Amino acid sequence: MIPSLDPSKSNSHPKSTHSFKGWVQGLRGNNHVQFLQLRTEGKIIQVVAEKEFLGEDTFKQVKGLPQETSLVVEGILQENAKAPGGKELFLHSLQVVGESDQYPITPKEHGPDFLHNHRHLWLRSKRQLAIQRVRSELSFAIREFFRNDGYTLIDTPILTGSIGESAGTLFSTEYFDLGQAYLAQTGQLYLETAAFAHSKVYCFGPTFRAEKSKTRRHLTEFWMLEAETAFLNQEGNLDLQERFVKTVLKTTIERTLEDLKVLDRDPAPLLEQLAKTFPRVDYGEAIQILQTAGEDITWGEDINSDREQILTTHFGTAIFIQNFPRAIKAFYMKQNPNDPKTVLSADLIAPDGIGEIIGGSEREESYEKIVERLKEEGLPPEDYSWYLDLRKYGSVPHSGFGMGLERVIAWVCGLSHIRECIPFPRMIYRLSP
Ligand code: 4AD
Ligand code: MG
């Protein structure tokens, strides 16, 4: 749908003419008629320029318009089932607003490096328009879900004085006389404090990891949705995650069908995956399945992305892997009372090679156990005194999770690399544009 086709919203002239403002995305035709693809409000409208109607000079001007020239066009809207949006504009007049010369991204094929170097322009391309629109809809659906569920949005800080996840992937900077500040790897610890104020809270913002790995699923700056709920155990946490993921994905798909078409993404297989219950597979059981599949892996090891894919293929949908070994998980995860070697945690693994999209757990309530785990991780407990206060003043069972936005966009759009899922990706080898 082209928003400006609504006459009440466009700059309509008395009765029948309409005007659109935009950029020349493409131009084709012959010596009598030209079809101009005008990008307006992120959508394409076809503008038909006829020599017989416009006269020789104006027709020649249209025919010679360079790609990405900005224009105001005016004419009459007419039905055309074959035109994008089902309508086209029969051109009466045009005015050039800004010229464009030798636009670097042409309809020919360009390599990914070239395109990423021109990311500031590449955003105008059809597929990129579609991906960013999916991102926008997904972000909106996420906020909508939590608002409808009675959650309060809490904006957690980006500059922090204590390490949220692991010391291995930190960006740090000098902070006046106070020593090192770190860019937030997560909002979780702050969100936990807010959960004791509001009971149900979420945050949604950029997070930072100095990931040294060059993979298809790692960015150094990515967006994370995190939710934290007081008086919720790990089972309830998984119920919430499953309901959340299914709701926001279905809503996003419904609202972006045209975009998914542009991306050649058939939503049917994804909807089928979402119709299934996400199996809750114990870590120990996952290790056994992998061993049976011939993998050389033993209890206690982390499960890498290739192995995650073996597991999702085995089950044919997204799966939770739960109750990981305590030693390989973060200090704040609650020790499993039924199996103290493990924690009440789960990762949600998406199929199609997307991998882990959610990490979450019930939180440790015991002051002593958290201090013990902090020390094991080499993190100074004094830096966490404010966090530990939660365990002193009205401690309650509580649980939460974090979902990586870009990986979910890649899943919805059927993309193999997450770098196109964020307007300006940050990776170890890319800081510009
Ligand atoms: O599993 P993670 O590290 O969990 C946390 O940060 C918890 N504090 C969340 C919580 O319980 N509130 O990260 C959560 C998710 C991962 O499952 C993944 O989807 C995404 O964030 N993620 C990344 N996405 C892109 N690039 C990276 N480098 C990512 N690291 C994690
Ligand atoms: Mg994780």
Coordinates of C-alpha atoms and ligand atoms in Angstrom, one line a residue:
M1 CA 0.0 0.0 0.0
I2 CA 1.2 3.5 -0.8
P3 CA 0.3 5.8 2.1
S4 CA 0.1 8.9 0.0
L5 CA -2.4 7.4 -2.3
D6 CA -5.0 8.3 0.3
P7 CA -6.3 11.6 -1.1
S8 CA -6.9 13.0 2.3
K9 CA -3.2 12.7 3.2
S10 CA -1.6 13.7 -0.1
N11 CA -1.2 17.2 -1.4
S12 CA -4.2 16.9 -3.6
H13 CA -5.3 19.6 -5.9
P14 CA -9.0 20.3 -6.5
K15 CA -10.8 17.2 -7.7
S16 CA -8.5 14.9 -9.5
T17 CA -4.8 15.7 -9.5
H18 CA -2.3 14.3 -6.9
S19 CA 1.2 15.2 -6.1
F20 CA 4.0 13.1 -4.7
K21 CA 7.5 13.9 -3.4
G22 CA 10.3 11.4 -3.7
W23 CA 13.3 10.0 -5.5
V24 CA 13.9 8.3 -8.8
Q25 CA 14.4 4.7 -8.0
G26 CA 14.3 3.4 -11.6
L27 CA 13.2 4.4 -15.1
R28 CA 12.4 2.3 -18.1
G29 CA 10.4 2.6 -21.3
N30 CA 10.7 3.7 -24.9
N31 CA 10.5 6.8 -27.0
H32 CA 6.8 7.2 -26.4
V33 CA 6.3 6.3 -22.8
Q34 CA 8.5 6.1 -19.7
F35 CA 7.7 4.4 -16.4
L36 CA 9.3 6.1 -13.5
Q37 CA 9.6 4.3 -10.2
L38 CA 9.3 7.0 -7.6
R39 CA 10.2 6.2 -4.0
T40 CA 7.9 8.1 -1.7
E41 CA 7.6 7.5 2.0
G42 CA 9.6 4.3 1.5
K43 CA 7.2 2.8 -1.1
I44 CA 7.3 2.8 -4.8
I45 CA 4.7 4.4 -7.0
Q46 CA 4.8 4.1 -10.8
V47 CA 4.7 7.4 -12.7
V48 CA 3.7 7.2 -16.3
A49 CA 5.2 9.8 -18.6
E50 CA 3.7 10.0 -22.1
K51 CA 5.4 12.0 -24.8
E52 CA 2.2 12.8 -26.6
F53 CA 0.7 14.4 -23.5
L54 CA 3.8 16.0 -22.0
G55 CA 5.4 17.3 -25.2
E56 CA 8.9 16.7 -26.5
D57 CA 10.9 18.8 -23.9
T58 CA 9.3 17.5 -20.7
F59 CA 9.4 14.0 -22.0
K60 CA 13.1 14.3 -22.8
Q61 CA 13.7 15.7 -19.3
V62 CA 11.9 12.7 -17.7
K63 CA 13.8 10.2 -19.9
G64 CA 17.1 11.6 -18.8
L65 CA 16.5 11.8 -15.1
P66 CA 19.4 10.2 -13.2
Q67 CA 18.8 7.7 -10.5
E68 CA 18.0 9.2 -7.1
T69 CA 17.1 12.6 -8.4
S70 CA 14.6 14.1 -6.0
L71 CA 11.3 15.3 -7.5
V72 CA 7.8 16.6 -7.0
V73 CA 5.5 15.1 -9.5
E74 CA 1.9 15.9 -10.2
G75 CA -0.8 14.1 -12.2
I76 CA -3.8 11.9 -12.1
L77 CA -4.0 8.6 -10.3
Q78 CA -5.3 5.7 -12.3
E79 CA -5.9 2.0 -11.6
N80 CA -3.3 -0.4 -12.9
A81 CA -3.3 -3.9 -11.4
K82 CA 0.3 -4.5 -12.5
A83 CA 1.7 -1.3 -10.9
P84 CA 3.1 -1.6 -7.4
G85 CA 0.2 -0.7 -5.0
G86 CA -2.3 -1.2 -7.8
K87 CA -2.3 2.4 -8.9
E88 CA 0.0 4.6 -11.0
L89 CA 0.3 8.3 -11.5
F90 CA -0.3 9.7 -15.0
L91 CA 2.2 12.5 -15.1
H92 CA 1.1 16.1 -15.8
S93 CA 4.1 18.0 -14.5
L94 CA 7.3 17.6 -12.5
Q95 CA 9.8 19.7 -10.7
V96 CA 13.4 18.6 -9.8
V97 CA 14.2 19.3 -6.2
G98 CA 17.8 18.0 -6.0
E99 CA 20.0 16.7 -8.7
S100 CA 21.9 13.4 -8.5
D101 CA 24.9 12.4 -10.5
Q102 CA 26.6 9.0 -10.9
Y103 CA 24.7 7.4 -8.0
P104 CA 27.1 4.6 -7.0
I105 CA 24.5 1.8 -6.4
T106 CA 23.2 0.8 -9.8
P107 CA 20.9 -2.0 -10.7
K108 CA 23.9 -4.2 -11.5
E109 CA 25.3 -6.7 -8.8
H110 CA 27.6 -5.3 -6.2
G111 CA 29.6 -7.2 -3.6
P112 CA 28.7 -7.1 0.1
D113 CA 31.7 -5.0 1.0
F114 CA 30.9 -2.4 -1.5
L115 CA 27.3 -2.3 -0.3
H116 CA 28.3 -2.0 3.3
N117 CA 30.8 0.8 2.5
H118 CA 27.8 2.6 0.9
R119 CA 25.3 1.6 3.7
H120 CA 24.1 5.2 3.9
L121 CA 22.9 5.0 0.3
W122 CA 22.2 1.3 0.3
L123 CA 19.3 1.9 2.8
R124 CA 17.3 3.3 -0.2
S125 CA 17.3 -0.1 -2.0
K126 CA 14.2 -2.2 -2.2
R127 CA 15.3 -5.1 -0.1
Q128 CA 16.8 -2.8 2.5
L129 CA 13.6 -0.8 2.7
A130 CA 11.7 -4.0 3.3
I131 CA 14.1 -5.2 6.0
Q132 CA 14.0 -2.0 8.0
R133 CA 10.2 -1.9 7.7
V134 CA 10.1 -5.4 9.2
R135 CA 12.4 -4.2 12.0
S136 CA 10.2 -1.2 12.7
E137 CA 7.0 -3.4 12.8
L138 CA 8.7 -6.0 15.0
S139 CA 9.9 -3.3 17.5
F140 CA 6.5 -1.9 17.6
A141 CA 4.9 -5.3 18.2
I142 CA 7.3 -6.0 21.0
R143 CA 6.4 -2.8 22.8
E144 CA 2.7 -3.4 22.1
F145 CA 3.0 -6.9 23.6
F146 CA 4.5 -5.8 26.9
R147 CA 2.2 -2.8 27.2
N148 CA -0.9 -5.0 26.7
D149 CA 0.5 -7.4 29.3
G150 CA 0.8 -4.7 32.0
Y151 CA 4.6 -4.3 31.9
T152 CA 6.3 -1.0 32.6
L153 CA 9.1 0.2 30.3
I154 CA 12.3 1.0 32.3
D155 CA 15.2 2.6 30.4
T156 CA 18.4 1.2 31.8
P157 CA 21.8 2.9 31.6
I158 CA 24.3 2.4 28.8
L159 CA 27.2 3.6 30.8
T160 CA 27.7 1.3 33.7
G161 CA 30.1 0.8 36.6
S162 CA 29.6 -3.0 36.9
I163 CA 29.9 -5.8 34.5
G164 CA 26.6 -7.3 33.5
E165 CA 27.5 -10.6 31.7
S166 CA 31.1 -11.6 31.4
A167 CA 34.4 -9.7 31.5
G168 CA 35.5 -11.2 28.2
T169 CA 33.4 -9.0 25.9
L170 CA 33.6 -5.5 27.4
F171 CA 33.9 -2.1 25.9
S172 CA 35.4 0.3 28.4
T173 CA 36.2 3.9 28.6
E174 CA 37.8 6.3 31.2
Y175 CA 35.1 7.9 33.3
F176 CA 36.4 11.2 34.9
D177 CA 37.8 10.4 38.4
L178 CA 35.7 7.3 38.8
G179 CA 37.9 4.9 36.9
Q180 CA 36.5 2.6 34.2
A181 CA 33.0 2.7 32.8
Y182 CA 31.6 -0.1 30.6
L183 CA 29.1 0.0 27.8
A184 CA 26.2 -2.1 28.9
Q185 CA 26.2 -5.7 27.8
T186 CA 22.7 -6.1 29.2
G187 CA 20.2 -4.0 31.2
Q188 CA 19.3 -7.0 33.3
L189 CA 20.8 -6.1 36.7
Y190 CA 19.1 -2.7 36.7
L191 CA 15.9 -4.2 35.4
E192 CA 15.9 -6.7 38.3
T193 CA 15.9 -3.7 40.7
A194 CA 13.0 -2.1 38.8
A195 CA 11.1 -5.4 39.0
F196 CA 11.1 -5.1 42.7
A197 CA 9.4 -1.7 42.3
H198 CA 6.9 -2.4 39.5
S199 CA 6.7 -6.3 39.5
K200 CA 6.6 -6.5 35.7
V201 CA 9.2 -4.5 33.7
Y202 CA 11.0 -4.5 30.3
C203 CA 13.8 -2.6 28.6
F204 CA 14.6 -2.3 25.0
G205 CA 17.7 -0.7 23.7
P206 CA 21.2 -1.1 22.3
T207 CA 23.7 -3.3 24.1
F208 CA 27.4 -3.8 23.4
R209 CA 29.7 -6.8 23.3
A210 CA 33.4 -6.6 22.2
E211 CA 32.8 -9.9 20.4
K212 CA 36.1 -10.9 18.7
S213 CA 34.3 -13.6 16.6
K214 CA 33.5 -12.9 13.0
T215 CA 30.2 -14.8 12.6
R216 CA 26.9 -14.4 10.8
R217 CA 25.1 -13.8 14.1
H218 CA 27.4 -11.5 16.1
L219 CA 27.4 -7.7 16.1
T220 CA 29.3 -5.6 18.6
E221 CA 26.3 -3.3 19.0
F222 CA 22.9 -5.0 18.9
W223 CA 19.4 -4.3 20.3
M224 CA 18.1 -6.4 23.1
L225 CA 14.6 -6.8 24.5
E226 CA 14.7 -7.8 28.1
A227 CA 11.9 -8.6 30.5
E228 CA 11.9 -9.2 34.2
T229 CA 9.1 -10.4 36.3
A230 CA 8.7 -10.7 40.1
F231 CA 7.0 -13.7 41.6
L232 CA 7.6 -15.7 38.4
N233 CA 9.5 -19.0 38.3
Q234 CA 11.5 -20.4 35.4
E235 CA 8.5 -22.5 34.1
G236 CA 6.4 -19.3 34.0
N237 CA 9.3 -17.5 32.4
L238 CA 9.4 -20.1 29.6
D239 CA 5.6 -19.8 29.1
L240 CA 5.9 -16.1 28.8
Q241 CA 8.8 -16.3 26.3
E242 CA 6.9 -18.7 24.1
R243 CA 3.7 -16.7 24.1
F244 CA 5.8 -13.5 23.5
V245 CA 7.8 -14.8 20.6
K246 CA 4.8 -16.4 18.9
T247 CA 2.6 -13.3 19.3
V248 CA 5.1 -10.7 18.1
L249 CA 6.3 -12.8 15.1
K250 CA 2.7 -13.6 13.9
T251 CA 1.8 -9.9 14.3
T252 CA 4.9 -8.8 12.4
I253 CA 4.3 -11.3 9.6
E254 CA 0.7 -10.1 9.2
R255 CA 1.8 -6.5 9.0
T256 CA 4.7 -7.0 6.6
L257 CA 3.5 -9.5 4.0
E258 CA 4.4 -7.2 1.1
D259 CA 7.9 -6.7 2.5
L260 CA 8.4 -10.4 2.9
K261 CA 7.4 -10.9 -0.8
V262 CA 10.1 -8.4 -1.8
L263 CA 12.6 -10.5 0.3
D264 CA 11.4 -13.7 -1.4
R265 CA 10.5 -15.0 2.1
D266 CA 7.5 -17.3 2.1
P267 CA 6.0 -16.9 5.6
A268 CA 4.2 -20.3 5.5
P269 CA 7.1 -22.5 6.8
L270 CA 7.8 -20.0 9.5
L271 CA 4.1 -19.9 10.6
E272 CA 4.2 -23.7 10.6
Q273 CA 7.2 -23.6 13.0
L274 CA 5.3 -21.2 15.2
A275 CA 2.2 -23.4 15.3
K276 CA 4.2 -26.1 17.1
T277 CA 4.9 -26.1 20.9
F278 CA 8.6 -25.3 21.5
P279 CA 10.0 -28.4 23.1
R280 CA 11.8 -27.9 26.4
V281 CA 14.8 -30.1 26.1
D282 CA 17.1 -30.7 29.1
Y283 CA 20.7 -29.8 28.4
G284 CA 21.7 -33.4 29.3
E285 CA 19.2 -34.7 26.8
A286 CA 20.5 -32.4 24.1
I287 CA 24.0 -33.7 24.7
Q288 CA 22.7 -37.3 24.3
I289 CA 20.9 -36.4 21.0
L290 CA 24.1 -34.8 19.7
Q291 CA 26.2 -37.9 20.8
T292 CA 23.7 -40.2 19.0
A293 CA 24.1 -37.9 15.9
G294 CA 27.8 -38.7 16.1
E295 CA 29.0 -35.5 17.7
D296 CA 32.1 -35.6 19.9
I297 CA 30.7 -33.7 22.8
T298 CA 30.5 -34.3 26.6
W299 CA 28.4 -33.0 29.5
G300 CA 29.7 -29.7 30.6
E301 CA 30.6 -28.2 27.2
D302 CA 28.8 -25.3 25.6
I303 CA 26.7 -26.1 22.6
N304 CA 28.0 -24.3 19.5
S305 CA 25.9 -23.0 16.6
D306 CA 26.4 -26.0 14.3
R307 CA 25.2 -28.3 17.1
E308 CA 22.2 -26.0 17.8
Q309 CA 21.2 -26.5 14.2
I310 CA 21.4 -30.3 14.5
L311 CA 19.0 -30.0 17.5
T312 CA 16.5 -27.7 15.8
T313 CA 16.5 -29.8 12.7
H314 CA 15.9 -32.9 15.0
F315 CA 12.7 -31.2 16.4
G316 CA 11.6 -29.2 13.4
T317 CA 11.0 -26.0 15.2
A318 CA 12.5 -23.6 17.8
I319 CA 13.5 -25.4 21.0
F320 CA 14.4 -24.4 24.5
I321 CA 17.5 -26.0 25.9
Q322 CA 17.2 -25.8 29.6
N323 CA 19.1 -26.4 32.8
F324 CA 22.6 -25.7 31.6
P325 CA 25.7 -26.6 33.7
R326 CA 26.2 -23.9 36.4
A327 CA 29.9 -23.5 35.5
I328 CA 29.2 -22.2 32.0
K329 CA 26.5 -19.8 32.8
A330 CA 26.3 -16.3 34.3
F331 CA 26.6 -15.7 38.1
Y332 CA 23.0 -14.5 38.6
M333 CA 21.3 -17.7 37.5
K334 CA 19.5 -19.7 40.2
Q335 CA 21.0 -23.0 41.2
N336 CA 18.7 -25.9 40.3
P337 CA 17.5 -27.3 43.6
N338 CA 16.9 -30.7 41.9
D339 CA 20.4 -30.9 40.3
P340 CA 22.9 -28.5 41.9
K341 CA 25.4 -28.9 39.0
T342 CA 22.9 -27.0 36.8
V343 CA 21.0 -23.7 36.8
L344 CA 17.4 -22.9 36.1
S345 CA 18.1 -21.3 32.8
A346 CA 17.1 -21.8 29.1
D347 CA 18.2 -20.6 25.7
L348 CA 15.6 -20.4 23.0
I349 CA 17.2 -21.7 19.7
A350 CA 15.6 -20.7 16.4
P351 CA 15.7 -23.0 13.5
D352 CA 17.1 -22.4 10.0
G353 CA 20.6 -21.7 11.3
I354 CA 19.5 -18.6 13.2
G355 CA 20.6 -20.1 16.6
E356 CA 20.1 -18.6 20.1
I357 CA 17.6 -15.8 20.1
I358 CA 16.8 -15.7 23.8
G359 CA 18.8 -16.3 26.9
G360 CA 17.0 -16.3 30.3
S361 CA 16.8 -17.8 33.7
E362 CA 15.3 -17.7 37.2
R363 CA 17.5 -15.4 39.3
E364 CA 19.5 -16.6 42.3
E365 CA 17.9 -15.4 45.5
S366 CA 20.6 -16.4 47.9
Y367 CA 23.0 -13.6 48.8
E368 CA 25.7 -16.0 49.7
K369 CA 25.5 -18.0 46.4
I370 CA 25.7 -14.9 44.3
V371 CA 28.7 -13.7 46.2
E372 CA 30.3 -17.1 45.7
R373 CA 29.7 -17.1 42.0
L374 CA 30.9 -13.5 41.6
K375 CA 34.2 -14.4 43.2
E376 CA 34.5 -17.5 41.0
E377 CA 34.1 -15.2 38.0
G378 CA 36.7 -12.7 39.3
L379 CA 34.1 -10.0 39.7
P380 CA 34.4 -7.8 42.9
P381 CA 31.3 -8.2 45.0
E382 CA 31.7 -4.6 46.3
D383 CA 30.8 -3.3 42.8
Y384 CA 27.5 -5.2 43.1
S385 CA 26.4 -4.0 46.5
W386 CA 23.3 -2.2 45.0
Y387 CA 22.4 -5.4 43.2
L388 CA 22.9 -7.5 46.3
D389 CA 20.6 -5.2 48.2
L390 CA 17.7 -6.9 46.4
R391 CA 18.5 -10.0 48.3
K392 CA 18.3 -8.1 51.6
Y393 CA 15.2 -6.1 51.3
G394 CA 12.2 -8.2 50.4
S395 CA 13.8 -10.8 48.1
V396 CA 11.3 -12.7 46.0
P397 CA 11.6 -15.4 43.3
H398 CA 11.9 -13.7 40.0
S399 CA 12.9 -14.5 36.4
G400 CA 13.7 -12.8 33.1
F401 CA 15.1 -13.1 29.7
G402 CA 16.8 -11.2 26.9
M403 CA 16.0 -11.5 23.1
G404 CA 18.4 -10.3 20.4
L405 CA 16.4 -8.2 18.0
E406 CA 18.6 -8.6 14.9
R407 CA 18.6 -12.4 15.1
V408 CA 14.8 -12.5 15.2
I409 CA 14.7 -10.1 12.2
A410 CA 17.0 -12.5 10.3
W411 CA 14.6 -15.4 11.2
V412 CA 11.5 -13.5 10.0
C413 CA 13.2 -12.2 6.8
G414 CA 15.0 -15.5 6.0
L415 CA 18.4 -13.8 6.0
S416 CA 21.6 -15.8 6.6
H417 CA 23.6 -12.9 8.1
I418 CA 22.4 -10.4 10.8
R419 CA 24.4 -7.4 9.5
E420 CA 21.6 -6.3 7.2
C421 CA 19.1 -6.4 10.1
I422 CA 20.4 -3.1 11.7
P423 CA 20.6 0.2 9.8
F424 CA 24.3 0.7 10.6
P425 CA 26.0 -2.6 11.7
R426 CA 28.9 -2.5 14.1
M427 CA 31.3 -5.4 13.7
I428 CA 35.0 -5.9 14.6
Y429 CA 36.0 -4.8 11.2
R430 CA 33.4 -2.2 10.6
L431 CA 32.7 1.2 12.3
S432 CA 31.8 3.2 9.3
P433 CA 29.5 4.6 7.9
Ligands
4AD1 O1 22.2 -14.7 26.3 P1 22.6 -13.3 26.5 O2 24.0 -13.0 26.7 O3 21.7 -12.9 27.8 C1 21.8 -11.7 28.5 O4 22.4 -10.8 28.2 C2 20.9 -11.7 29.7 N1 21.3 -10.7 30.7 C3 19.5 -11.5 29.3 C4 18.5 -11.5 30.4 O5 18.3 -12.5 31.0 N2 17.9 -10.3 30.7 O6 22.0 -12.4 25.4 C5 20.6 -12.4 25.1 C6 20.4 -12.5 23.6 C7 21.0 -13.8 22.9 O7 20.2 -14.9 23.1 C8 21.1 -13.3 21.5 O8 19.9 -13.4 20.8 C9 21.5 -11.8 21.6 O9 21.0 -11.4 22.9 N3 22.9 -11.6 21.5 C10 23.5 -11.1 20.4 N4 23.0 -10.7 19.2 C11 23.8 -10.1 18.3 N5 25.1 -10.0 18.5 C12 25.7 -10.4 19.6 N6 27.0 -10.3 19.8 C13 24.9 -11.0 20.7 N7 25.1 -11.5 21.9 C14 23.9 -11.8 22.4
MG2 MG 23.2 -16.5 25.9

